[in-house]
Coordinates of C-alpha atoms and ligand atoms in Angstrom, one line a residue:
M101 CA -19.1 -15.1 19.7
V102 CA -21.2 -11.9 19.5
V103 CA -22.2 -10.6 16.1
L104 CA -24.1 -7.3 15.9
P105 CA -25.3 -6.6 12.4
N106 CA -25.8 -3.1 10.9
I107 CA -27.1 -3.9 7.5
K108 CA -27.4 -0.2 6.4
R109 CA -23.8 0.7 6.7
R110 CA -22.5 -2.9 6.5
L111 CA -20.6 -2.5 9.7
T112 CA -20.6 -5.5 12.1
M113 CA -18.7 -6.5 15.2
Q114 CA -17.2 -9.8 16.2
S115 CA -15.8 -10.7 19.6
I116 CA -14.2 -14.0 20.0
E117 CA -11.8 -15.8 22.4
I118 CA -8.4 -16.3 20.7
G119 CA -6.4 -17.5 23.6
S120 CA -6.4 -18.0 27.3
Q121 CA -8.2 -15.0 28.9
T122 CA -7.7 -13.2 25.6
K123 CA -10.4 -11.9 23.2
A124 CA -10.4 -10.2 19.8
I125 CA -12.8 -7.4 19.3
R126 CA -13.0 -7.0 15.5
S127 CA -14.8 -4.2 13.8
L128 CA -15.8 -5.5 10.4
D129 CA -16.1 -2.8 7.7
W130 CA -17.4 -4.7 4.7
D131 CA -17.5 -1.8 2.3
R132 CA -14.6 0.4 1.4
D133 CA -15.7 4.0 1.9
R134 CA -12.6 5.8 1.1
F135 CA -9.8 5.4 -1.3
D136 CA -6.4 4.9 0.2
I137 CA -3.8 3.3 -1.9
E138 CA -3.7 0.1 0.0
F139 CA -7.4 -0.3 -0.1
G140 CA -7.3 -0.8 -3.8
L141 CA -8.4 -4.4 -3.8
Q142 CA -11.8 -3.5 -2.4
N143 CA -12.3 -6.3 0.1
G144 CA -13.3 -4.0 2.9
T145 CA -11.2 -4.2 6.0
T146 CA -11.4 -4.9 9.8
Y147 CA -10.0 -2.9 12.7
N148 CA -8.9 -5.4 15.4
S149 CA -8.6 -4.6 19.1
F150 CA -7.7 -7.1 21.8
L151 CA -8.5 -7.6 25.5
I152 CA -6.2 -9.5 27.8
Q153 CA -7.6 -10.3 31.3
G154 CA -5.0 -11.5 33.7
E155 CA -5.0 -10.2 37.3
K156 CA -4.8 -6.9 35.5
T157 CA -6.6 -6.1 32.3
A158 CA -5.1 -4.6 29.1
L159 CA -6.8 -3.4 26.0
I160 CA -4.7 -3.3 22.9
D161 CA -5.8 -0.6 20.4
T162 CA -9.4 0.5 19.9
S163 CA -11.2 1.0 16.6
H164 CA -12.1 3.5 13.8
E165 CA -14.4 6.2 15.0
K166 CA -17.1 5.0 12.6
F167 CA -17.6 2.1 15.0
R168 CA -17.9 4.3 18.1
Q169 CA -21.1 3.1 19.6
M170 CA -20.9 -0.5 18.3
Y171 CA -17.3 -0.9 19.7
L172 CA -18.0 0.7 23.0
D173 CA -21.2 -1.5 23.4
V174 CA -19.2 -4.7 22.8
L175 CA -16.3 -3.5 25.1
Q176 CA -18.7 -2.7 27.9
R177 CA -20.4 -6.0 27.5
L178 CA -17.1 -7.8 27.9
I179 CA -15.7 -5.7 30.8
D180 CA -16.6 -3.0 33.3
P181 CA -14.4 -0.1 32.0
A182 CA -13.6 0.7 35.7
S183 CA -11.6 -2.5 35.8
L184 CA -9.4 -1.6 32.8
D185 CA -5.8 -1.1 33.8
Y186 CA -3.9 -0.5 30.6
L187 CA -4.6 0.8 27.2
I188 CA -1.7 -0.2 24.9
I189 CA -1.4 1.9 21.8
S190 CA 0.4 0.0 19.0
H191 CA 0.4 3.2 16.9
T192 CA -1.6 6.4 16.8
E193 CA -3.2 6.4 13.3
P194 CA -6.9 7.1 13.8
D195 CA -8.1 3.7 12.4
H196 CA -6.7 2.1 15.6
S197 CA -6.7 5.0 18.1
G198 CA -9.9 6.8 16.9
L199 CA -11.7 5.8 20.1
V200 CA -8.9 6.5 22.6
K201 CA -10.7 9.6 23.9
D202 CA -13.9 7.6 24.4
V203 CA -12.2 4.8 26.2
L204 CA -10.4 7.3 28.5
A205 CA -13.7 9.0 29.2
L206 CA -15.2 5.6 30.3
A207 CA -12.0 4.5 32.1
P208 CA -10.1 7.7 33.3
Q209 CA -8.0 5.5 35.6
V210 CA -6.3 3.6 32.7
T211 CA -2.6 3.9 32.1
V212 CA -1.9 4.5 28.4
V213 CA 1.1 2.4 27.2
G214 CA 3.1 3.3 24.1
S215 CA 6.3 4.4 22.5
K216 CA 7.7 7.8 23.3
V217 CA 6.5 9.2 19.9
A218 CA 3.0 7.7 20.4
I219 CA 2.6 9.2 23.9
Q220 CA 3.8 12.6 22.7
F221 CA 1.4 12.5 19.8
L222 CA -1.5 11.6 22.2
E223 CA -0.6 14.4 24.6
N224 CA -0.8 16.9 21.7
W225 CA -4.0 15.4 20.4
L226 CA -6.0 14.8 23.6
H227 CA -5.1 18.0 25.5
T228 CA -6.1 16.4 28.7
P229 CA -3.8 14.7 31.3
F230 CA -3.7 10.9 31.4
E231 CA -1.7 8.3 33.2
K232 CA 1.0 7.1 30.8
R233 CA 3.9 4.7 30.5
I234 CA 6.5 5.0 27.8
V235 CA 8.0 1.6 26.8
K236 CA 11.3 0.7 25.1
N237 CA 12.3 -2.4 23.2
G238 CA 12.4 -5.4 25.6
D239 CA 10.4 -3.7 28.4
R240 CA 7.9 -6.0 30.1
L241 CA 4.6 -5.5 31.7
D242 CA 3.2 -8.3 34.0
L243 CA -0.6 -8.5 34.0
G244 CA -0.5 -11.5 36.3
A245 CA -2.0 -15.0 35.8
G246 CA 1.0 -15.7 33.5
H247 CA 0.3 -12.9 31.0
V248 CA 3.7 -11.2 30.8
L249 CA 3.8 -8.7 27.9
E250 CA 7.0 -7.9 26.2
F251 CA 7.3 -4.9 23.9
V252 CA 9.1 -4.7 20.6
I253 CA 9.8 -1.3 19.1
A254 CA 9.0 -1.5 15.4
P255 CA 9.2 2.0 13.9
N256 CA 7.7 2.8 10.5
L257 CA 5.4 -0.2 10.4
H258 CA 3.4 1.7 9.5
W259 CA 4.0 4.9 11.5
P260 CA 7.2 6.0 13.4
D261 CA 5.5 5.3 16.7
T262 CA 4.7 1.6 16.2
I263 CA 5.3 -1.1 18.9
F264 CA 4.5 -4.8 18.9
T265 CA 3.3 -6.5 22.0
Y266 CA 4.1 -10.2 22.8
D267 CA 2.2 -12.2 25.4
V268 CA 4.5 -14.9 26.9
L269 CA 1.6 -17.0 28.0
T270 CA -0.5 -17.2 24.9
E271 CA 2.5 -16.7 22.5
I272 CA 0.4 -14.2 20.6
L273 CA 2.3 -11.3 19.0
Y274 CA 0.1 -8.2 18.5
T275 CA 1.5 -6.3 15.5
C276 CA -1.2 -3.8 14.5
D277 CA -0.6 -2.8 10.8
A278 CA 2.3 -5.2 10.2
F279 CA 1.4 -8.6 8.7
G280 CA -2.2 -7.3 8.2
M281 CA -4.3 -7.0 5.1
H282 CA -7.5 -5.2 4.1
Y283 CA -9.7 -8.2 3.9
C284 CA -13.1 -8.5 5.6
D285 CA -14.9 -11.7 6.3
D286 CA -16.3 -13.6 9.3
H287 CA -13.2 -15.8 9.6
T288 CA -11.1 -14.7 12.5
F289 CA -8.1 -16.6 11.3
D290 CA -6.1 -17.3 8.1
E291 CA -7.4 -20.8 7.4
D292 CA -7.5 -20.4 3.6
L293 CA -4.2 -18.9 2.4
Y294 CA -5.3 -18.9 -1.2
L295 CA -8.2 -16.5 -0.4
I296 CA -6.0 -13.9 1.3
E297 CA -2.6 -14.1 -0.2
E298 CA -3.2 -11.5 -2.9
D299 CA -4.5 -9.0 -0.4
Y300 CA -1.6 -9.8 1.9
Q301 CA 1.0 -9.1 -0.8
Y302 CA -0.8 -6.0 -2.1
Y303 CA -1.0 -4.5 1.4
Y304 CA 2.7 -5.3 1.9
D305 CA 3.6 -3.7 -1.4
C306 CA 1.7 -0.5 -0.5
L307 CA 2.5 -0.1 3.2
M308 CA 5.5 -2.2 4.1
G309 CA 7.6 -2.4 1.0
P310 CA 8.6 1.3 1.2
N311 CA 9.8 0.5 4.8
A312 CA 11.6 -2.8 3.9
R313 CA 14.7 -2.1 6.1
S314 CA 12.4 -1.4 9.0
V315 CA 10.6 -4.7 8.3
L316 CA 13.9 -6.5 8.4
S317 CA 14.8 -4.8 11.7
A318 CA 11.4 -5.8 13.2
L319 CA 11.9 -9.4 12.0
K320 CA 15.2 -9.5 13.7
R321 CA 13.7 -8.4 16.9
M322 CA 10.8 -10.8 16.5
G323 CA 13.5 -13.6 16.1
E324 CA 14.6 -12.9 19.7
L325 CA 11.1 -13.8 21.1
P326 CA 10.1 -17.3 22.1
A327 CA 7.7 -19.2 19.8
I328 CA 5.0 -17.1 18.0
A329 CA 1.8 -19.2 17.8
T330 CA -0.4 -16.4 16.5
I331 CA 0.1 -12.9 15.0
A332 CA -2.8 -10.8 16.0
T333 CA -2.9 -8.1 13.3
G334 CA -4.8 -4.8 13.3
H335 CA -6.4 -5.4 10.0
G336 CA -7.9 -8.6 8.4
P337 CA -7.7 -12.1 9.7
L338 CA -5.2 -13.1 12.5
L339 CA -2.4 -15.3 11.3
H340 CA -2.3 -18.7 13.0
Y341 CA -2.3 -21.4 10.4
N342 CA 0.3 -19.9 8.1
V343 CA 2.5 -17.9 10.5
T344 CA 5.9 -19.2 9.3
E345 CA 5.0 -19.0 5.6
L346 CA 3.6 -15.5 5.8
V347 CA 6.4 -14.1 8.0
E348 CA 8.9 -15.6 5.6
R349 CA 7.2 -13.9 2.7
Y350 CA 7.7 -10.5 4.5
R351 CA 11.4 -11.5 5.0
R352 CA 11.8 -12.5 1.3
W353 CA 10.1 -9.4 -0.1
S354 CA 11.9 -7.1 2.2
Q355 CA 15.3 -8.6 1.4
E356 CA 14.6 -8.2 -2.3
Q357 CA 13.8 -4.5 -1.7
A358 CA 16.8 -3.9 0.5
K359 CA 19.1 -5.4 -2.2
A360 CA 18.1 -2.8 -4.7
E361 CA 21.1 -0.7 -5.9
T362 CA 19.1 2.5 -6.0
T363 CA 17.2 4.2 -3.2
V364 CA 14.7 7.1 -3.1
A365 CA 14.1 8.9 0.2
V366 CA 10.5 9.9 0.6
F367 CA 10.0 12.5 3.2
Y368 CA 6.6 13.5 4.5
M369 CA 5.0 15.2 7.5
S370 CA 2.1 13.3 8.8
D371 CA 0.6 16.3 10.6
Y372 CA -0.2 18.0 7.4
G373 CA -3.2 17.0 5.3
F374 CA -2.9 13.7 3.5
S375 CA 0.9 13.9 3.2
D376 CA 1.6 10.3 4.5
R377 CA -1.0 8.7 2.2
L378 CA 0.1 10.6 -0.9
S379 CA 3.7 9.7 -0.1
Q380 CA 2.7 6.1 0.1
A381 CA 1.2 6.2 -3.3
I382 CA 4.4 7.8 -4.7
A383 CA 6.5 5.2 -2.9
H384 CA 4.4 2.4 -4.2
G385 CA 4.9 3.7 -7.8
I386 CA 8.7 3.8 -7.2
T387 CA 9.0 0.3 -5.8
K388 CA 7.2 -1.0 -8.9
T389 CA 10.3 -0.2 -10.8
G390 CA 12.7 -2.2 -8.6
V391 CA 14.0 0.9 -6.9
A392 CA 14.1 0.8 -3.1
V393 CA 12.3 3.5 -1.0
E394 CA 13.0 4.7 2.5
M395 CA 10.2 6.7 4.0
M396 CA 10.8 9.2 6.8
D397 CA 8.3 11.2 8.7
L398 CA 9.9 14.6 9.3
R399 CA 7.7 15.1 12.3
S400 CA 9.7 12.7 14.4
A401 CA 13.0 12.3 12.5
D402 CA 16.3 13.2 14.0
P403 CA 18.2 15.8 11.8
Q404 CA 21.2 13.4 11.6
E405 CA 18.9 10.6 10.3
V406 CA 17.6 13.0 7.7
K407 CA 21.1 14.0 6.6
E408 CA 22.2 10.4 6.4
L409 CA 19.2 9.3 4.3
V410 CA 19.6 12.2 1.9
S411 CA 23.3 11.3 1.5
I412 CA 22.6 7.7 0.3
A413 CA 19.6 8.5 -1.9
S414 CA 19.6 8.9 -5.6
G415 CA 16.3 10.5 -5.6
L416 CA 14.3 12.6 -3.1
V417 CA 10.6 13.1 -2.8
I418 CA 9.4 15.7 -0.4
G419 CA 5.9 16.2 0.9
T420 CA 5.7 19.7 2.3
P421 CA 3.1 21.4 4.4
P422 CA 1.4 24.4 2.9
I423 CA 4.2 26.9 2.3
S424 CA 2.9 30.4 2.7
G425 CA 5.3 33.0 4.0
E426 CA 7.1 31.5 7.0
I427 CA 6.1 27.9 7.6
A428 CA 6.2 26.2 11.0
T429 CA 9.7 26.0 12.4
P430 CA 10.1 22.2 12.6
A431 CA 9.0 21.9 9.0
Q432 CA 11.3 24.7 7.9
T433 CA 14.2 23.2 9.8
A434 CA 13.7 19.8 8.3
L435 CA 13.5 21.3 4.8
N436 CA 16.8 23.2 5.4
T437 CA 18.5 20.0 6.6
I438 CA 17.4 18.3 3.3
L439 CA 18.5 21.2 1.2
A440 CA 21.9 21.4 2.9
A441 CA 22.6 17.7 2.2
T442 CA 21.3 17.6 -1.3
N443 CA 23.7 17.1 -4.2
P444 CA 23.3 17.9 -7.9
K445 CA 23.2 14.3 -9.0
Q446 CA 19.9 13.7 -7.3
S447 CA 16.4 13.8 -8.8
V448 CA 13.9 15.7 -6.7
G449 CA 10.1 15.5 -6.7
I450 CA 7.9 17.7 -4.6
F451 CA 4.3 17.6 -3.5
E452 CA 2.3 19.9 -1.3
S453 CA -0.8 18.8 0.5
G454 CA -3.4 21.1 2.1
G455 CA -2.2 24.3 0.4
K456 CA -4.5 26.8 -1.2
D457 CA -2.0 28.9 -3.1
S458 CA -0.8 27.2 -6.2
E459 CA 2.3 29.2 -6.5
S460 CA 3.6 28.9 -3.0
V461 CA 5.7 25.8 -3.5
Y462 CA 7.7 27.2 -6.4
P463 CA 10.4 29.1 -4.4
L464 CA 11.3 25.7 -2.8
I465 CA 11.4 24.0 -6.2
S466 CA 13.7 26.8 -7.4
K467 CA 16.1 26.2 -4.5
F468 CA 16.4 22.5 -5.5
R469 CA 16.9 23.6 -9.1
D470 CA 19.6 26.0 -8.1
L471 CA 21.4 23.1 -6.5
G472 CA 21.5 21.4 -9.9
T473 CA 19.1 18.6 -9.2
Y474 CA 16.9 17.0 -11.8
P475 CA 13.1 17.6 -11.4
A476 CA 11.7 14.1 -11.1
F477 CA 8.1 15.0 -11.9
P478 CA 6.0 18.2 -12.1
P479 CA 5.1 19.5 -8.7
I480 CA 2.0 17.8 -7.3
L481 CA -0.3 20.3 -5.5
V482 CA -3.2 18.7 -3.6
K483 CA -5.6 21.3 -2.4
E484 CA -8.7 19.1 -1.7
T485 CA -9.3 15.7 -0.3
P486 CA -7.4 13.3 -2.6
T487 CA -9.5 11.2 -5.1
E488 CA -8.6 8.0 -6.9
A489 CA -7.2 10.2 -9.7
T490 CA -4.9 12.0 -7.2
Y491 CA -3.5 8.7 -5.9
Q492 CA -3.1 7.4 -9.4
L493 CA -1.2 10.6 -10.4
C494 CA 1.1 10.1 -7.4
E495 CA 1.7 6.5 -8.2
E496 CA 2.5 7.3 -11.8
A497 CA 4.8 10.1 -10.7
G498 CA 6.7 7.7 -8.5
T499 CA 7.0 5.2 -11.3
D500 CA 8.4 7.9 -13.6
L501 CA 11.0 8.7 -11.0
G502 CA 11.9 5.1 -10.5
Q503 CA 12.2 4.5 -14.3
W504 CA 14.4 7.6 -14.6
L505 CA 16.7 6.4 -11.9
S506 CA 16.9 2.9 -13.2
R507 CA 17.3 3.8 -16.9
E508 CA 21.0 3.0 -17.1
R509 CA 20.4 -0.4 -15.5
S510 CA 17.7 -1.1 -18.0
I511 CA 19.9 -0.1 -21.0
K512 CA 22.7 -2.2 -19.6
Q513 CA 20.5 -5.3 -19.3
I514 CA 19.3 -4.9 -22.9
K515 CA 22.9 -4.6 -24.1
A516 CA 24.3 -7.3 -21.9
I517 CA 22.1 -10.1 -23.3
D518 CA 22.8 -10.7 -27.0
N519 CA 23.4 -14.4 -27.6
N520 CA 21.7 -17.2 -29.4
L521 CA 19.3 -17.9 -26.6
E522 CA 18.0 -14.3 -26.8
K523 CA 17.7 -14.5 -30.6
A524 CA 15.9 -17.8 -30.4
L525 CA 13.5 -16.3 -27.8
G526 CA 12.9 -13.4 -30.1
R527 CA 11.5 -15.8 -32.7
L528 CA 8.4 -16.2 -30.6
S529 CA 5.8 -14.2 -32.4
S530 CA 2.6 -12.8 -31.0
G531 CA -0.3 -10.5 -31.8
L532 CA -0.8 -6.8 -31.1
Y533 CA -3.5 -5.6 -28.8
I534 CA -4.5 -2.6 -26.8
L535 CA -5.8 -3.3 -23.4
T536 CA -8.2 -0.7 -22.0
T537 CA -9.6 -0.6 -18.5
C538 CA -11.4 1.6 -16.0
H539 CA -11.6 1.8 -12.2
G540 CA -14.2 4.3 -10.8
E541 CA -13.4 7.6 -12.5
L542 CA -10.0 6.4 -13.8
R543 CA -9.3 5.0 -17.3
S544 CA -6.1 3.6 -18.6
A545 CA -4.7 1.7 -21.5
M546 CA -1.6 -0.1 -22.7
V547 CA -0.2 -1.8 -25.8
A548 CA 0.0 -5.5 -25.2
S549 CA 1.7 -8.2 -27.1
W550 CA 2.2 -11.1 -24.8
V551 CA -1.4 -12.4 -24.9
A552 CA -2.5 -16.0 -25.3
Q553 CA -5.7 -18.0 -25.0
A554 CA -5.3 -20.1 -21.8
S555 CA -8.5 -22.1 -21.3
F556 CA -11.7 -23.3 -23.0
K557 CA -13.8 -23.9 -19.9
P558 CA -14.1 -21.2 -18.8
L559 CA -13.0 -19.2 -21.9
G560 CA -9.9 -17.5 -20.6
L561 CA -6.7 -15.8 -21.7
T562 CA -3.5 -14.5 -20.2
V563 CA -1.8 -11.2 -20.6
A564 CA 1.7 -10.5 -19.3
V565 CA 2.0 -7.0 -17.8
A566 CA 5.3 -5.5 -16.7
K567 CA 5.4 -4.7 -13.0
D568 CA 6.3 -1.0 -13.6
R569 CA 3.3 -0.4 -15.9
A570 CA 0.9 2.2 -14.5
I571 CA -2.0 0.1 -15.6
E572 CA -0.9 -2.8 -13.4
S573 CA -2.6 -1.5 -10.3
M574 CA -5.9 -1.6 -12.2
L575 CA -5.6 -5.3 -13.1
H576 CA -6.2 -7.0 -9.9
V577 CA -8.6 -9.9 -9.3
G578 CA -12.1 -8.8 -10.1
D579 CA -11.0 -5.9 -12.2
R580 CA -12.4 -5.7 -15.8
F581 CA -10.9 -4.7 -19.0
V582 CA -11.3 -4.8 -22.8
L583 CA -8.8 -6.5 -25.1
N584 CA -8.9 -4.7 -28.4
I585 CA -7.3 -6.7 -31.3
L586 CA -5.4 -4.6 -33.8
E587 CA -5.8 -5.1 -37.5
E588 CA -2.9 -6.0 -39.8
G589 CA -1.9 -3.0 -41.9
N590 CA -4.2 -0.6 -40.0
Y591 CA -2.8 -0.2 -36.5
Q592 CA 0.0 2.3 -36.8
S593 CA -1.8 5.4 -35.6
L594 CA -3.3 3.6 -32.5
M595 CA 0.0 2.0 -31.7
K596 CA 1.8 5.4 -32.0
H597 CA -0.7 7.0 -29.8
F598 CA -0.7 4.4 -27.0
L599 CA 3.1 4.0 -27.1
K600 CA 3.6 7.7 -26.2
R601 CA 5.0 8.6 -22.8
F602 CA 2.1 10.1 -20.9
P603 CA 2.7 12.5 -18.0
P604 CA 1.6 11.2 -14.6
G605 CA -2.2 11.2 -14.5
G606 CA -2.4 12.0 -18.2
D607 CA -5.5 11.1 -20.2
R608 CA -4.7 8.2 -22.4
F609 CA -7.8 8.5 -24.5
E610 CA -7.7 12.2 -25.6
G611 CA -8.4 12.3 -29.4
V612 CA -9.1 8.5 -29.6
R613 CA -12.6 7.3 -30.7
T614 CA -14.1 5.0 -28.1
Y615 CA -17.5 3.6 -27.1
L616 CA -18.5 1.8 -23.9
A617 CA -18.3 -1.9 -23.3
T618 CA -21.0 -3.6 -21.1
N619 CA -18.3 -3.9 -18.4
G620 CA -17.8 -0.1 -18.4
C621 CA -14.4 0.0 -20.1
P622 CA -13.6 1.8 -23.3
I623 CA -13.8 -0.1 -26.6
L624 CA -11.5 1.4 -29.3
A625 CA -13.2 2.1 -32.6
D626 CA -11.0 1.2 -35.6
T627 CA -9.9 -2.1 -34.3
L628 CA -10.5 -5.6 -35.7
A629 CA -12.3 -7.1 -32.7
Y630 CA -12.6 -6.8 -28.9
M631 CA -13.3 -9.0 -25.9
E632 CA -14.6 -8.1 -22.5
C633 CA -12.5 -9.7 -19.7
E634 CA -12.4 -10.1 -16.0
V635 CA -9.2 -10.8 -14.0
S636 CA -9.5 -14.0 -12.0
R637 CA -5.9 -14.7 -11.1
R638 CA -2.5 -13.0 -11.0
V639 CA 0.8 -15.0 -11.1
E640 CA 4.1 -13.2 -10.3
C641 CA 6.6 -14.0 -13.1
G642 CA 9.9 -12.2 -12.4
D643 CA 9.5 -8.7 -13.7
H644 CA 5.9 -9.3 -15.1
W645 CA 2.5 -10.2 -13.7
L646 CA 0.7 -12.9 -15.7
I647 CA -2.9 -11.9 -15.6
Y648 CA -5.4 -14.8 -16.2
S649 CA -8.8 -13.5 -17.1
T650 CA -12.1 -15.0 -18.2
V651 CA -13.8 -13.7 -21.3
S652 CA -17.5 -12.9 -21.4
V653 CA -18.4 -10.9 -24.5
G654 CA -16.6 -10.7 -27.8
R655 CA -17.3 -8.9 -31.1
I656 CA -15.6 -8.8 -34.5
S657 CA -16.1 -5.7 -36.6
K658 CA -14.1 -6.7 -39.7
P659 CA -14.7 -10.4 -40.5
D660 CA -12.4 -10.6 -43.5
A661 CA -9.4 -8.7 -42.0
S662 CA -6.4 -10.3 -40.4
P663 CA -5.1 -9.6 -36.9
A664 CA -1.8 -7.8 -36.6
V665 CA 1.3 -9.9 -35.8
H666 CA 4.3 -8.8 -33.8
H667 CA 7.7 -10.2 -34.8
R668 CA 10.8 -9.3 -32.8
Q669 CA 14.5 -10.0 -33.2
V670 CA 15.6 -10.7 -29.6
G671 CA 13.8 -11.8 -26.5
N672 CA 15.4 -9.5 -23.9
H673 CA 13.1 -6.5 -24.5
Y674 CA 9.9 -5.7 -26.2
Ligands
FEO172 FE1 -4.0 0.7 10.2 FE2 -1.3 2.7 10.0 O1 -3.1 2.3 10.5

C-alpha cells in the first residue's frame, strides 16, 4: 500500500490491491470543503479509481481535480501511461472525470469507453479528438488474462450517463456513485457496518432515493450478472463484507419509494449552474414526506419521456437555465414540452440557477399560472454559488410541496383511526419543549413533545422527530442542539411562535429573545430550563426518527416553577 500524506490540505492517496491484477487508487479527502446536500454528515469523502491489468490495461474513472498531482503521481508509479489501453468513464461528473484531460494528455493512445451520453458530453467538454467506444447494456470488453468486462447501463445513478462495469474474473462490480457514501477513512472495505450505515443511508436518501425506479432497474440488471463478490464504489469504502445486506437495503428503500401513491417530477438541466445539486436538495425535501420523486435531466431526456413523466406527476419542479430573452433552443424546447403536457391539477415549483436578472423567470411562472396550476413554493432564484442556506431553502421548499400533495392522505389517516387503541395511546402524557439547533450559518427550531430520559451513564435522552420536519436534516450523529423546557402556565407565546408555518428558509428566531449556549446553539430566554445535547444515535421508527443524545450542560432558571405537561386525546396525531 502507498500512502502519501498532505497534512496541510488533509488530502491523502491510497493504492491497494483489491483483486487479481486489480488495484484501487483512492483519493482520500478528509475534510469537506463544499456543501452539497449529500455531504451533510461531514465525514469527508473519497474518490475511487481502479486499475485492471490483464493483457490489456483499463483504468476505471479518475479523480477530483484537487488531487491532480497526487493522483497522477500514484498512477504513473503503478503503470507507464503509454501502456494504458482503455479509460472507462462510469459517469462524467467532475469528481470522477476531473482528470480525464490529464490522463489523455499522458496517454493519448487510450480508448475512452462510456455510454453514448457520456461520450457526447466528453466530446463537447474536451474539444479535442480521442479514440472512443460507446457501450450498451450487456456489451463486453476482453482485457485478456481472464478479465472480461461486462457493462451494465444504469442511467440516473447518479447522472443520466452512468454505466456499471463487471469483471467476470474478480467478480468485482464497479458502480461509481451507486452504493457509495461520503465516508473517509483508511479502511478500504466495509468491515464495520455500524460505522458506515448512517452515511450509506443518508447518501442513498439524497442521491438515489429521488431515482428509486432507476435503482430498481439497475438492481434487476445486476441480478442477471454472475456472483458479485465486491462492489467497488466511487465514494467511500468498497463493499465486500456486507454486499448482500447493503444491496438489499437499496432494494427495500427503492421499493418503498416506488410504492408511493404520489409522484413529483423534478426537471433540471445539468449544464446550467448548480441546477442538478439544487434539484437534489428539493427532491430530498420532497421524499422526506413520503412522496416519490422522479428526476430527469432535460439535457439528455427524450421529449416523449418528458411528456410521459409530466402526465403521471402530481407536482412539477423545474430548474431552468437563466431566462433572458430567447434562451437556448434545447432548453426552450424542453420547457415547451412540459408546458404542453401540464394540467391544472398539478402543483408547480420553479427555480432558476445562474441568472442575474431577478425578474426574468416570472413570464414562465405566469404561463404555468395561466394553465391553472398551483404554485408549490415561491420561485427560487439562485444568482451566486449556493450556500448551506440555499440548500436548506431548497430542501424546505421540497418538503412544503410534498406536504401539500400528501395533505389529503394525512387528513384521511387522522380520520381513519379513531378506536379505543388510539384513545388509550392518547393517554400517554409528555412534556413540552422547544428544540433549537444550528449548523454553520443555519439555525432552526421545533416544538417537541416526545422527549424522554433514556440513560444515566452517559446522561442521555431521546427525542422523536417526524421525518418530514425541516430540522431533521440538522439532527444527525455529531450534531448539537439545546432542549429548552417550557414552563407550565407560561409557554403560550413561545408555542404559538414556533408552531407557525414558516416559509422555506424562513428565520425561526425573528422577535424571539435568545442567548448562546456553549455548543453554539440558541438558548431561549423565558423558559424554565435548558440542556445542551449532542446526537449520538438515530433509530428509524416508521414515520419518525428517534434521536438519542447525550447531555453535557444543563441550567434551571426558575427553581420553583413546574414544567409544562402535554395531554392529548388520541394517539394518531400530535
Ligand atoms: Fe460522485 Fe455523481 O458524482
